[in-house]
Amino acid sequence: MSRDRPELLGVSRKYFPLTTGLVADVPALNFCSFFRLAPGAEVLEHRHRHRNLIFHLVLDDLDGDDCMITCGGQSRRTSRRGDWVLFDYSQPHSSFNRTTRSRINIILDFTPDQCVLDRRDSVAVKSPGVVS
């Protein structure tokens, strides 16, 4: 789902009505999508031009803990349903899945200037149990 591609909204509503309804009124949301990282796959370190925040929420358990997202030198496990990571994707980041199952997660992309966040926080990766 992308606000700058309104023609896709009808398709999203048809196939994902609950998800579309849940994210429709999220402020500062640029897009929402599902993401699949295949077993053995790796996304090499890269960065994006825009200083947006991206939120990954894992939707299913994998068969091990060897699935991670790294940003700003911090790595977080993304192998259990409910694991999540929020980071500034203009910072160098990478990901890998060394399990035997695909990691499926939902991604939300936000414009940081419109988000209610503590601007003093410079930690790139956020995850449950991590205190900055």
PDB file of C-alpha atoms in Angstrom, residues 23-118:
ATOM      1  CA  VAL A  23      -2.927   1.122   8.776  1.00  0.00           C
ATOM      2  CA  ALA A  24      -5.208   3.512   6.870  1.00  0.00           C
ATOM      3  CA  ASP A  25      -5.116   6.251   9.495  1.00  0.00           C
ATOM      4  CA  VAL A  26      -1.543   5.832  10.738  1.00  0.00           C
ATOM      5  CA  PRO A  27      -0.014   9.332  10.697  1.00  0.00           C
ATOM      6  CA  ALA A  28       3.210   9.904   8.756  1.00  0.00           C
ATOM      7  CA  LEU A  29       2.916   6.546   6.971  1.00  0.00           C
ATOM      8  CA  ASN A  30       4.444   6.519   3.477  1.00  0.00           C
ATOM      9  CA  PHE A  31       3.813   2.895   2.650  1.00  0.00           C
ATOM     10  CA  CYS A  32       3.035  -0.495   4.086  1.00  0.00           C
ATOM     11  CA  SER A  33       4.047  -3.795   2.530  1.00  0.00           C
ATOM     12  CA  PHE A  34       4.721  -7.432   3.193  1.00  0.00           C
ATOM     13  CA  PHE A  35       8.301  -8.617   2.862  1.00  0.00           C
ATOM     14  CA  ARG A  36       9.694 -12.122   2.389  1.00  0.00           C
ATOM     15  CA  LEU A  37      13.326 -13.022   3.054  1.00  0.00           C
ATOM     16  CA  ALA A  38      13.932 -16.533   1.723  1.00  0.00           C
ATOM     17  CA  PRO A  39      15.956 -19.173   3.588  1.00  0.00           C
ATOM     18  CA  GLY A  40      19.665 -18.544   3.067  1.00  0.00           C
ATOM     19  CA  ALA A  41      19.025 -15.060   1.660  1.00  0.00           C
ATOM     20  CA  GLU A  42      21.017 -11.979   2.574  1.00  0.00           C
ATOM     21  CA  VAL A  43      20.403  -8.293   1.932  1.00  0.00           C
ATOM     22  CA  LEU A  44      23.854  -6.721   1.706  1.00  0.00           C
ATOM     23  CA  GLU A  45      24.625  -3.539   3.611  1.00  0.00           C
ATOM     24  CA  HIS A  46      23.131  -0.522   1.902  1.00  0.00           C
ATOM     25  CA  ARG A  47      21.443   2.779   2.721  1.00  0.00           C
ATOM     26  CA  HIS A  48      18.607   4.814   1.281  1.00  0.00           C
ATOM     27  CA  ARG A  49      18.627   8.451   0.225  1.00  0.00           C
ATOM     28  CA  HIS A  50      15.683   9.526   2.330  1.00  0.00           C
ATOM     29  CA  ARG A  51      15.896   9.728   6.111  1.00  0.00           C
ATOM     30  CA  ASN A  52      12.752   7.736   6.787  1.00  0.00           C
ATOM     31  CA  LEU A  53      12.049   5.349   9.610  1.00  0.00           C
ATOM     32  CA  ILE A  54      11.180   1.764   8.742  1.00  0.00           C
ATOM     33  CA  PHE A  55       9.441  -0.688  11.039  1.00  0.00           C
ATOM     34  CA  HIS A  56       9.698  -4.464  10.499  1.00  0.00           C
ATOM     35  CA  LEU A  57       7.292  -6.763  12.382  1.00  0.00           C
ATOM     36  CA  VAL A  58       7.865 -10.521  12.037  1.00  0.00           C
ATOM     37  CA  LEU A  59       4.595 -12.381  11.382  1.00  0.00           C
ATOM     38  CA  ASP A  60       5.608 -16.023  11.946  1.00  0.00           C
ATOM     39  CA  ASP A  61       8.137 -18.095  13.896  1.00  0.00           C
ATOM     40  CA  LEU A  62      11.190 -19.429  12.067  1.00  0.00           C
ATOM     41  CA  ASP A  63      12.969 -22.664  12.913  1.00  0.00           C
ATOM     42  CA  GLY A  64      15.934 -21.047  14.639  1.00  0.00           C
ATOM     43  CA  ASP A  65      17.367 -17.752  15.807  1.00  0.00           C
ATOM     44  CA  ASP A  66      19.779 -17.154  12.936  1.00  0.00           C
ATOM     45  CA  CYS A  67      17.837 -14.353  11.259  1.00  0.00           C
ATOM     46  CA  MET A  68      18.879 -10.756  11.913  1.00  0.00           C
ATOM     47  CA  ILE A  69      18.620  -7.127  10.855  1.00  0.00           C
ATOM     48  CA  THR A  70      21.660  -4.940  11.517  1.00  0.00           C
ATOM     49  CA  CYS A  71      21.671  -1.135  11.477  1.00  0.00           C
ATOM     50  CA  GLY A  72      24.111   1.318  12.972  1.00  0.00           C
ATOM     51  CA  GLY A  73      26.318  -1.524  14.210  1.00  0.00           C
ATOM     52  CA  GLN A  74      23.475  -3.062  16.227  1.00  0.00           C
ATOM     53  CA  SER A  75      21.942  -6.415  15.320  1.00  0.00           C
ATOM     54  CA  ARG A  76      18.491  -7.618  16.315  1.00  0.00           C
ATOM     55  CA  ARG A  77      16.958 -11.056  16.007  1.00  0.00           C
ATOM     56  CA  THR A  78      14.024 -11.230  13.614  1.00  0.00           C
ATOM     57  CA  SER A  79      13.104 -14.891  13.857  1.00  0.00           C
ATOM     58  CA  ARG A  80      10.105 -15.036  16.199  1.00  0.00           C
ATOM     59  CA  ARG A  81       6.567 -13.828  15.637  1.00  0.00           C
ATOM     60  CA  GLY A  82       6.326 -10.394  17.231  1.00  0.00           C
ATOM     61  CA  ASP A  83      10.042  -9.549  16.928  1.00  0.00           C
ATOM     62  CA  TRP A  84      10.306  -6.016  15.617  1.00  0.00           C
ATOM     63  CA  VAL A  85      12.911  -3.465  14.592  1.00  0.00           C
ATOM     64  CA  LEU A  86      12.536   0.263  13.937  1.00  0.00           C
ATOM     65  CA  PHE A  87      15.414   2.128  12.324  1.00  0.00           C
ATOM     66  CA  ASP A  88      16.450   5.089  10.181  1.00  0.00           C
ATOM     67  CA  TYR A  89      17.032   3.523   6.789  1.00  0.00           C
ATOM     68  CA  SER A  90      19.386   6.284   5.653  1.00  0.00           C
ATOM     69  CA  GLN A  91      21.884   4.542   7.950  1.00  0.00           C
ATOM     70  CA  PRO A  92      23.834   1.507   6.655  1.00  0.00           C
ATOM     71  CA  HIS A  93      21.759  -1.631   7.247  1.00  0.00           C
ATOM     72  CA  SER A  94      21.660  -5.282   6.217  1.00  0.00           C
ATOM     73  CA  SER A  95      19.753  -8.472   6.895  1.00  0.00           C
ATOM     74  CA  PHE A  96      20.145 -12.226   6.622  1.00  0.00           C
ATOM     75  CA  ASN A  97      18.076 -15.365   7.104  1.00  0.00           C
ATOM     76  CA  ARG A  98      20.097 -18.497   7.847  1.00  0.00           C
ATOM     77  CA  THR A  99      17.073 -20.596   8.819  1.00  0.00           C
ATOM     78  CA  THR A 100      15.200 -23.097   6.634  1.00  0.00           C
ATOM     79  CA  ARG A 101      11.961 -21.051   6.490  1.00  0.00           C
ATOM     80  CA  SER A 102      11.154 -17.716   4.846  1.00  0.00           C
ATOM     81  CA  ARG A 103      10.906 -14.736   7.161  1.00  0.00           C
ATOM     82  CA  ILE A 104       7.631 -12.937   6.468  1.00  0.00           C
ATOM     83  CA  ASN A 105       7.145  -9.509   7.957  1.00  0.00           C
ATOM     84  CA  ILE A 106       5.100  -6.397   7.485  1.00  0.00           C
ATOM     85  CA  ILE A 107       6.970  -3.167   6.823  1.00  0.00           C
ATOM     86  CA  LEU A 108       5.761   0.336   7.659  1.00  0.00           C
ATOM     87  CA  ASP A 109       7.700   3.313   6.290  1.00  0.00           C
ATOM     88  CA  PHE A 110       7.348   6.630   8.153  1.00  0.00           C
ATOM     89  CA  THR A 111       8.450  10.204   7.578  1.00  0.00           C
ATOM     90  CA  PRO A 112      10.366  11.017  10.795  1.00  0.00           C
ATOM     91  CA  ASP A 113       9.548  14.740  10.888  1.00  0.00           C
ATOM     92  CA  GLN A 114       5.873  13.838  11.230  1.00  0.00           C
ATOM     93  CA  CYS A 115       6.388  11.155  13.896  1.00  0.00           C
ATOM     94  CA  VAL A 116       6.188  11.722  17.610  1.00  0.00           C
ATOM     95  CA  LEU A 117       9.675  10.599  18.641  1.00  0.00           C
ATOM     96  CA  ASP A 118      12.332  11.848  20.982  1.00  0.00           C
TER      97      ASP A 118
END
